[in-house]
């Protein structure tokens, strides 16, 4: 009997000691709940907050690709969490990436949070400026169809850029690419020059880009700051092409200044975009030599249910267009509301809407074929 009691006693001691070790190990990695996010998955299970510097990513202006990926892989193993980036410049490269088309692969259930726009900078390494490649992309975008690739992702509080303006930018690759993702929030992120797109939303749903800043002086064809696309021919480089369409996309309260031909591209490559909100953005086209479109889409795309409201647009070329929604003979515009937008500056047309297919439920639309605002007069509609 005495031996049994001693055995039970020692067993209890071992259990308590083991539990203590577990708690101590957890506290070393600063476990905490991730706050201020809509992504419920981050509130389940073990939610780690780790500093990138712990994995060697110190923002010292050297290639940080492997260190950042190691930190993200760790968060994936523990079930998700937040990676906090300190001050400084984090150079990214394909040369040290685990992927042949993207520098950093983001797993599901992860938040990447910098120390502020202009304070934390993610930048393409200069030696790869001409080399095709994405800077940040969600894991599985090239292997999982529908909306099954990595989602429940938040990106906030940093600057991301391809680098200075160049006469020979690469042909493929975005700053941030989302393929087959579900539930992504991008907020308080500043984008500088991008050879392709700041954010490419491709075959993904429940995506919000808000409270962010775009400053793009790279005048290259096809460099829309935000592009909404389907998972097909002209999607993200390396994307699994299963034809999945984007849905439930919100672009809100962003400030975008750009030289590119089209700044917000609401549909691309025969896509059908469903449930779209473009609200309270300030969009400035600064290209005086070439015409620009602030908000538009490809003619071979359809939009079903959209609210384009309270945007402020300023243009600088007499052939520019503020909002341009035009479809060909096989695509539709349905349940579209365009209201309370302000367009100023030099342009050919403030708003142009044209659809050869019978469509329904246009609300609050000013059908403006020609408005000359070269004198700086404001048009409110």
One Martini backbone bead per residue (centre of mass of N, CA, C, O) as a GRO file, in nm:
protein
  381
    1UNK     BB    1   0.059   0.062  -0.022
    2UNK     BB    2   0.298   0.254   0.010
    3UNK     BB    3   0.398   0.222  -0.284
    4UNK     BB    4   0.141   0.333  -0.421
    5UNK     BB    5   0.148   0.615  -0.294
    6UNK     BB    6   0.429   0.693  -0.402
    7UNK     BB    7   0.362   0.660  -0.700
    8UNK     BB    8   0.135   0.871  -0.709
    9UNK     BB    9   0.307   1.107  -0.610
   10UNK     BB   10   0.521   1.104  -0.839
   11UNK     BB   11   0.317   1.135  -1.070
   12UNK     BB   12   0.218   1.416  -0.988
   13UNK     BB   13   0.491   1.557  -1.001
   14UNK     BB   14   0.543   1.503  -1.304
   15UNK     BB   15   0.292   1.649  -1.411
   16UNK     BB   16   0.353   1.928  -1.297
   17UNK     BB   17   0.630   1.960  -1.427
   18UNK     BB   18   0.538   1.930  -1.722
   19UNK     BB   19   0.336   2.167  -1.723
   20UNK     BB   20   0.545   2.382  -1.652
   21UNK     BB   21   0.710   2.350  -1.908
   22UNK     BB   22   0.486   2.419  -2.109
   23UNK     BB   23   0.427   2.705  -2.006
   24UNK     BB   24   0.711   2.817  -2.034
   25UNK     BB   25   0.739   2.769  -2.338
   26UNK     BB   26   0.500   2.945  -2.421
   27UNK     BB   27   0.597   3.218  -2.294
   28UNK     BB   28   0.855   3.247  -2.473
   29UNK     BB   29   0.639   3.299  -2.732
   30UNK     BB   30   0.409   3.494  -2.665
   31UNK     BB   31   0.126   3.413  -2.589
   32UNK     BB   32  -0.171   3.525  -2.769
   33UNK     BB   33  -0.424   3.701  -2.863
   34UNK     BB   34  -0.556   3.807  -3.155
   35UNK     BB   35  -0.637   4.125  -3.236
   36UNK     BB   36  -0.837   4.297  -3.439
   37UNK     BB   37  -1.010   4.050  -3.587
   38UNK     BB   38  -1.221   3.854  -3.810
   39UNK     BB   39  -1.045   3.593  -3.778
   40UNK     BB   40  -1.145   3.321  -3.606
   41UNK     BB   41  -0.902   3.123  -3.624
   42UNK     BB   42  -0.718   3.309  -3.426
   43UNK     BB   43  -0.915   3.207  -3.167
   44UNK     BB   44  -0.793   2.920  -3.200
   45UNK     BB   45  -0.618   2.775  -2.991
   46UNK     BB   46  -0.285   2.836  -3.053
   47UNK     BB   47  -0.169   3.179  -3.010
   48UNK     BB   48   0.096   3.315  -3.162
   49UNK     BB   49   0.360   3.553  -3.085
   50UNK     BB   50   0.616   3.660  -3.307
   51UNK     BB   51   0.943   3.752  -3.374
   52UNK     BB   52   1.144   3.788  -3.641
   53UNK     BB   53   1.419   3.817  -3.487
   54UNK     BB   54   1.421   3.526  -3.368
   55UNK     BB   55   1.481   3.422  -3.687
   56UNK     BB   56   1.676   3.672  -3.817
   57UNK     BB   57   1.470   3.914  -3.886
   58UNK     BB   58   1.600   4.257  -3.871
   59UNK     BB   59   1.604   4.477  -4.102
   60UNK     BB   60   1.925   4.527  -4.236
   61UNK     BB   61   1.921   4.508  -4.570
   62UNK     BB   62   1.892   4.207  -4.611
   63UNK     BB   63   1.831   3.891  -4.678
   64UNK     BB   64   1.504   3.758  -4.532
   65UNK     BB   65   1.360   3.506  -4.646
   66UNK     BB   66   1.433   3.258  -4.463
   67UNK     BB   67   1.353   3.380  -4.190
   68UNK     BB   68   1.055   3.440  -4.253
   69UNK     BB   69   0.976   3.152  -4.337
   70UNK     BB   70   1.042   3.017  -4.069
   71UNK     BB   71   0.831   3.171  -3.905
   72UNK     BB   72   0.583   3.078  -4.071
   73UNK     BB   73   0.625   2.773  -4.035
   74UNK     BB   74   0.591   2.776  -3.732
   75UNK     BB   75   0.299   2.884  -3.724
   76UNK     BB   76   0.184   2.647  -3.877
   77UNK     BB   77   0.258   2.423  -3.668
   78UNK     BB   78   0.083   2.580  -3.424
   79UNK     BB   79  -0.193   2.704  -3.585
   80UNK     BB   80  -0.108   2.998  -3.574
   81UNK     BB   81  -0.058   3.365  -3.604
   82UNK     BB   82   0.187   3.619  -3.521
   83UNK     BB   83   0.401   3.833  -3.717
   84UNK     BB   84   0.655   4.051  -3.606
   85UNK     BB   85   0.782   4.343  -3.743
   86UNK     BB   86   1.027   4.545  -3.751
   87UNK     BB   87   1.246   4.764  -3.817
   88UNK     BB   88   1.308   4.815  -4.159
   89UNK     BB   89   1.471   4.624  -4.422
   90UNK     BB   90   1.325   4.356  -4.622
   91UNK     BB   91   1.465   4.142  -4.824
   92UNK     BB   92   1.359   3.978  -5.131
   93UNK     BB   93   1.378   3.637  -5.276
   94UNK     BB   94   1.415   3.361  -5.495
   95UNK     BB   95   1.693   3.235  -5.426
   96UNK     BB   96   1.574   3.180  -5.104
   97UNK     BB   97   1.332   3.021  -5.180
   98UNK     BB   98   1.077   2.758  -5.175
   99UNK     BB   99   0.994   2.903  -5.444
  100UNK     BB  100   0.984   2.971  -5.803
  101UNK     BB  101   0.750   3.237  -5.785
  102UNK     BB  102   0.806   3.307  -5.471
  103UNK     BB  103   0.929   3.442  -5.183
  104UNK     BB  104   0.659   3.430  -5.001
  105UNK     BB  105   0.479   3.194  -4.793
  106UNK     BB  106   0.144   3.194  -4.677
  107UNK     BB  107  -0.020   3.067  -4.432
  108UNK     BB  108  -0.268   2.976  -4.249
  109UNK     BB  109  -0.364   3.185  -3.987
  110UNK     BB  110  -0.200   3.460  -4.057
  111UNK     BB  111  -0.013   3.737  -3.925
  112UNK     BB  112   0.131   4.032  -4.072
  113UNK     BB  113   0.318   4.271  -3.866
  114UNK     BB  114   0.419   4.579  -3.853
  115UNK     BB  115   0.549   4.910  -3.742
  116UNK     BB  116   0.480   5.056  -4.015
  117UNK     BB  117   0.454   5.282  -4.243
  118UNK     BB  118   0.793   5.332  -4.337
  119UNK     BB  119   0.927   5.128  -4.119
  120UNK     BB  120   0.833   4.874  -4.268
  121UNK     BB  121   1.020   4.704  -4.536
  122UNK     BB  122   0.931   4.542  -4.835
  123UNK     BB  123   1.184   4.421  -5.075
  124UNK     BB  124   1.313   4.386  -5.364
  125UNK     BB  125   1.580   4.267  -5.489
  126UNK     BB  126   1.775   4.423  -5.722
  127UNK     BB  127   1.886   4.161  -5.881
  128UNK     BB  128   1.550   4.085  -5.943
  129UNK     BB  129   1.388   4.300  -6.108
  130UNK     BB  130   1.376   4.127  -6.394
  131UNK     BB  131   1.248   3.898  -6.230
  132UNK     BB  132   1.017   3.686  -6.201
  133UNK     BB  133   0.786   3.757  -5.923
  134UNK     BB  134   0.658   3.716  -5.608
  135UNK     BB  135   0.642   3.826  -5.288
  136UNK     BB  136   0.336   3.758  -5.187
  137UNK     BB  137   0.176   3.436  -5.102
  138UNK     BB  138  -0.050   3.196  -5.082
  139UNK     BB  139  -0.082   2.888  -4.991
  140UNK     BB  140  -0.183   2.687  -5.271
  141UNK     BB  141  -0.248   2.859  -5.535
  142UNK     BB  142  -0.110   2.613  -5.733
  143UNK     BB  143  -0.294   2.341  -5.601
  144UNK     BB  144  -0.570   2.484  -5.511
  145UNK     BB  145  -0.900   2.506  -5.549
  146UNK     BB  146  -1.114   2.734  -5.538
  147UNK     BB  147  -1.111   2.812  -5.168
  148UNK     BB  148  -0.847   2.612  -5.051
  149UNK     BB  149  -0.645   2.791  -4.988
  150UNK     BB  150  -0.489   3.000  -4.807
  151UNK     BB  151  -0.633   3.161  -4.521
  152UNK     BB  152  -0.683   3.367  -4.276
  153UNK     BB  153  -0.548   3.658  -4.353
  154UNK     BB  154  -0.314   3.915  -4.229
  155UNK     BB  155  -0.217   4.250  -4.343
  156UNK     BB  156   0.001   4.494  -4.165
  157UNK     BB  157   0.202   4.765  -4.117
  158UNK     BB  158   0.344   4.826  -4.416
  159UNK     BB  159   0.589   4.826  -4.673
  160UNK     BB  160   0.573   4.773  -5.038
  161UNK     BB  161   0.828   4.689  -5.300
  162UNK     BB  162   1.026   4.694  -5.603
  163UNK     BB  163   1.128   4.991  -5.627
  164UNK     BB  164   1.247   5.166  -5.853
  165UNK     BB  165   1.234   5.309  -6.140
  166UNK     BB  166   1.207   5.128  -6.457
  167UNK     BB  167   1.264   5.031  -6.801
  168UNK     BB  168   1.292   4.701  -6.691
  169UNK     BB  169   1.055   4.528  -6.603
  170UNK     BB  170   0.884   4.283  -6.516
  171UNK     BB  171   0.615   4.072  -6.632
  172UNK     BB  172   0.586   3.894  -6.356
  173UNK     BB  173   0.442   3.995  -6.062
  174UNK     BB  174   0.354   4.067  -5.735
  175UNK     BB  175   0.332   4.183  -5.425
  176UNK     BB  176   0.026   4.075  -5.382
  177UNK     BB  177  -0.112   3.741  -5.382
  178UNK     BB  178  -0.447   3.589  -5.445
  179UNK     BB  179  -0.522   3.234  -5.445
  180UNK     BB  180  -0.788   3.064  -5.343
  181UNK     BB  181  -0.900   3.248  -5.121
  182UNK     BB  182  -1.026   3.284  -4.768
  183UNK     BB  183  -1.006   3.541  -4.589
  184UNK     BB  184  -0.882   3.866  -4.634
  185UNK     BB  185  -0.667   4.119  -4.478
  186UNK     BB  186  -0.584   4.458  -4.587
  187UNK     BB  187  -0.402   4.694  -4.376
  188UNK     BB  188  -0.196   4.943  -4.352
  189UNK     BB  189  -0.071   4.948  -4.655
  190UNK     BB  190   0.215   5.028  -4.844
  191UNK     BB  191   0.259   5.113  -5.186
  192UNK     BB  192   0.477   5.123  -5.428
  193UNK     BB  193   0.633   5.021  -5.672
  194UNK     BB  194   0.480   4.828  -5.951
  195UNK     BB  195   0.503   4.609  -6.216
  196UNK     BB  196   0.216   4.524  -6.144
  197UNK     BB  197   0.070   4.456  -5.843
  198UNK     BB  198  -0.023   4.508  -5.532
  199UNK     BB  199  -0.315   4.357  -5.574
  200UNK     BB  200  -0.415   4.016  -5.646
  201UNK     BB  201  -0.750   3.902  -5.699
  202UNK     BB  202  -0.775   3.543  -5.741
  203UNK     BB  203  -1.016   3.335  -5.692
  204UNK     BB  204  -1.147   3.500  -5.446
  205UNK     BB  205  -1.279   3.549  -5.105
  206UNK     BB  206  -1.325   3.765  -4.867
  207UNK     BB  207  -1.193   4.060  -4.948
  208UNK     BB  208  -0.989   4.322  -4.788
  209UNK     BB  209  -0.907   4.668  -4.876
  210UNK     BB  210  -0.777   4.899  -4.629
  211UNK     BB  211  -0.624   5.180  -4.528
  212UNK     BB  212  -0.443   5.237  -4.782
  213UNK     BB  213  -0.134   5.298  -4.980
  214UNK     BB  214  -0.065   5.434  -5.312
  215UNK     BB  215   0.269   5.474  -5.491
  216UNK     BB  216   0.286   5.486  -5.847
  217UNK     BB  217   0.560   5.543  -6.101
  218UNK     BB  218   0.508   5.291  -6.282
  219UNK     BB  219   0.489   5.300  -6.641
  220UNK     BB  220   0.304   5.014  -6.702
  221UNK     BB  221   0.151   4.779  -6.853
  222UNK     BB  222  -0.070   4.635  -6.625
  223UNK     BB  223  -0.053   4.824  -6.325
  224UNK     BB  224  -0.266   4.777  -6.132
  225UNK     BB  225  -0.310   4.816  -5.806
  226UNK     BB  226  -0.596   4.668  -5.830
  227UNK     BB  227  -0.689   4.325  -5.902
  228UNK     BB  228  -0.964   4.146  -6.048
  229UNK     BB  229  -0.982   3.786  -6.077
  230UNK     BB  230  -0.948   3.486  -6.231
  231UNK     BB  231  -0.867   3.136  -6.258
  232UNK     BB  232  -0.679   3.204  -6.531
  233UNK     BB  233  -0.473   3.278  -6.785
  234UNK     BB  234  -0.413   3.594  -6.643
  235UNK     BB  235  -0.313   3.530  -6.378
  236UNK     BB  236  -0.128   3.433  -6.157
  237UNK     BB  237   0.178   3.325  -6.129
  238UNK     BB  238   0.113   2.974  -6.121
  239UNK     BB  239  -0.175   2.927  -6.125
  240UNK     BB  240  -0.456   2.753  -6.074
  241UNK     BB  241  -0.664   2.662  -6.358
  242UNK     BB  242  -1.025   2.659  -6.269
  243UNK     BB  243  -1.215   2.937  -6.292
  244UNK     BB  244  -1.238   3.093  -6.041
  245UNK     BB  245  -1.429   3.332  -5.889
  246UNK     BB  246  -1.483   3.633  -5.756
  247UNK     BB  247  -1.591   3.732  -5.411
  248UNK     BB  248  -1.636   3.950  -5.182
  249UNK     BB  249  -1.526   4.266  -5.237
  250UNK     BB  250  -1.327   4.520  -5.061
  251UNK     BB  251  -1.269   4.877  -5.135
  252UNK     BB  252  -1.150   5.090  -4.863
  253UNK     BB  253  -1.007   5.380  -4.776
  254UNK     BB  254  -0.807   5.456  -5.007
  255UNK     BB  255  -0.480   5.581  -5.131
  256UNK     BB  256  -0.431   5.655  -5.483
  257UNK     BB  257  -0.124   5.686  -5.672
  258UNK     BB  258  -0.082   5.701  -6.040
  259UNK     BB  259   0.055   5.603  -6.376
  260UNK     BB  260  -0.140   5.405  -6.463
  261UNK     BB  261  -0.389   5.319  -6.678
  262UNK     BB  262  -0.507   5.133  -6.436
  263UNK     BB  263  -0.608   5.125  -6.096
  264UNK     BB  264  -0.902   4.987  -6.083
  265UNK     BB  265  -0.959   4.639  -6.147
  266UNK     BB  266  -1.281   4.474  -6.155
  267UNK     BB  267  -1.196   4.307  -6.427
  268UNK     BB  268  -1.053   3.990  -6.563
  269UNK     BB  269  -1.050   3.751  -6.786
  270UNK     BB  270  -1.368   3.661  -6.791
  271UNK     BB  271  -1.492   3.757  -6.539
  272UNK     BB  272  -1.706   3.714  -6.239
  273UNK     BB  273  -1.818   3.958  -6.025
  274UNK     BB  274  -1.925   3.925  -5.680
  275UNK     BB  275  -1.975   4.144  -5.466
  276UNK     BB  276  -1.900   4.484  -5.476
  277UNK     BB  277  -1.683   4.726  -5.297
  278UNK     BB  278  -1.637   5.088  -5.370
  279UNK     BB  279  -1.525   5.290  -5.097
  280UNK     BB  280  -1.378   5.583  -5.004
  281UNK     BB  281  -1.176   5.665  -5.230
  282UNK     BB  282  -0.854   5.803  -5.326
  283UNK     BB  283  -0.795   5.897  -5.671
  284UNK     BB  284  -0.479   5.956  -5.852
  285UNK     BB  285  -0.396   6.082  -6.166
  286UNK     BB  286  -0.050   6.172  -6.289
  287UNK     BB  287  -0.083   6.133  -6.597
  288UNK     BB  288  -0.025   6.362  -6.864
  289UNK     BB  289   0.051   6.181  -7.132
  290UNK     BB  290  -0.171   5.967  -7.037
  291UNK     BB  291  -0.441   5.790  -7.019
  292UNK     BB  292  -0.686   5.723  -6.756
  293UNK     BB  293  -0.829   5.480  -6.522
  294UNK     BB  294  -0.962   5.453  -6.215
  295UNK     BB  295  -1.241   5.286  -6.276
  296UNK     BB  296  -1.249   4.944  -6.401
  297UNK     BB  297  -1.275   4.717  -6.696
  298UNK     BB  298  -1.314   4.459  -6.883
  299UNK     BB  299  -1.525   4.376  -7.147
  300UNK     BB  300  -1.504   4.043  -7.073
  301UNK     BB  301  -1.681   4.123  -6.814
  302UNK     BB  302  -1.861   4.069  -6.506
  303UNK     BB  303  -2.116   4.224  -6.288
  304UNK     BB  304  -2.259   4.127  -5.961
  305UNK     BB  305  -2.301   4.344  -5.760
  306UNK     BB  306  -2.252   4.694  -5.691
  307UNK     BB  307  -2.064   4.949  -5.495
  308UNK     BB  308  -2.006   5.292  -5.602
  309UNK     BB  309  -1.887   5.507  -5.339
  310UNK     BB  310  -1.744   5.798  -5.224
  311UNK     BB  311  -1.543   5.882  -5.443
  312UNK     BB  312  -1.221   6.035  -5.517
  313UNK     BB  313  -1.137   6.191  -5.835
  314UNK     BB  314  -0.822   6.255  -6.010
  315UNK     BB  315  -0.722   6.404  -6.322
  316UNK     BB  316  -0.454   6.476  -6.604
  317UNK     BB  317  -0.613   6.386  -6.872
  318UNK     BB  318  -0.827   6.454  -7.143
  319UNK     BB  319  -0.865   6.112  -7.188
  320UNK     BB  320  -0.985   6.045  -6.931
  321UNK     BB  321  -1.147   5.822  -6.678
  322UNK     BB  322  -1.315   5.757  -6.402
  323UNK     BB  323  -1.574   5.566  -6.478
  324UNK     BB  324  -1.548   5.233  -6.649
  325UNK     BB  325  -1.837   5.050  -6.775
  326UNK     BB  326  -1.774   4.788  -7.006
  327UNK     BB  327  -1.945   4.564  -7.234
  328UNK     BB  328  -2.005   4.310  -7.416
  329UNK     BB  329  -2.225   4.073  -7.577
  330UNK     BB  330  -2.173   3.849  -7.312
  331UNK     BB  331  -2.186   4.068  -7.084
  332UNK     BB  332  -2.271   4.186  -6.748
  333UNK     BB  333  -2.466   4.440  -6.567
  334UNK     BB  334  -2.567   4.393  -6.222
  335UNK     BB  335  -2.657   4.564  -5.966
  336UNK     BB  336  -2.572   4.882  -5.998
  337UNK     BB  337  -2.404   5.130  -5.789
  338UNK     BB  338  -2.365   5.490  -5.857
  339UNK     BB  339  -2.252   5.716  -5.594
  340UNK     BB  340  -2.117   5.999  -5.456
  341UNK     BB  341  -1.907   6.100  -5.660
  342UNK     BB  342  -1.584   6.264  -5.726
  343UNK     BB  343  -1.481   6.455  -6.018
  344UNK     BB  344  -1.158   6.577  -6.122
  345UNK     BB  345  -1.013   6.761  -6.375
  346UNK     BB  346  -0.877   6.593  -6.645
  347UNK     BB  347  -1.111   6.484  -6.910
  348UNK     BB  348  -1.357   6.311  -7.094
  349UNK     BB  349  -1.490   6.128  -6.853
  350UNK     BB  350  -1.648   6.052  -6.565
  351UNK     BB  351  -1.892   5.854  -6.676
  352UNK     BB  352  -1.901   5.514  -6.819
  353UNK     BB  353  -2.188   5.327  -6.943
  354UNK     BB  354  -2.181   5.004  -7.120
  355UNK     BB  355  -2.439   4.768  -7.246
  356UNK     BB  356  -2.554   4.519  -7.480
  357UNK     BB  357  -2.678   4.378  -7.245
  358UNK     BB  358  -2.939   4.300  -7.069
  359UNK     BB  359  -2.986   4.483  -6.770
  360UNK     BB  360  -3.021   4.520  -6.411
  361UNK     BB  361  -3.039   4.743  -6.155
  362UNK     BB  362  -2.982   5.046  -6.178
  363UNK     BB  363  -2.840   5.281  -5.940
  364UNK     BB  364  -2.772   5.607  -5.915
  365UNK     BB  365  -2.702   5.696  -6.222
  366UNK     BB  366  -2.476   5.878  -6.415
  367UNK     BB  367  -2.502   5.925  -6.762
  368UNK     BB  368  -2.180   6.020  -6.869
  369UNK     BB  369  -2.035   6.092  -7.177
  370UNK     BB  370  -1.958   6.417  -7.132
  371UNK     BB  371  -1.695   6.577  -6.936
  372UNK     BB  372  -1.550   6.897  -6.883
  373UNK     BB  373  -1.272   6.947  -6.630
  374UNK     BB  374  -1.030   7.152  -6.696
  375UNK     BB  375  -1.127   7.386  -6.483
  376UNK     BB  376  -1.208   7.221  -6.201
  377UNK     BB  377  -1.480   7.122  -6.189
  378UNK     BB  378  -1.732   6.979  -6.006
  379UNK     BB  379  -1.871   6.646  -5.988
  380UNK     BB  380  -2.178   6.526  -5.856
  381UNK     BB  381  -2.311   6.162  -5.830
   0.00000   0.00000   0.00000
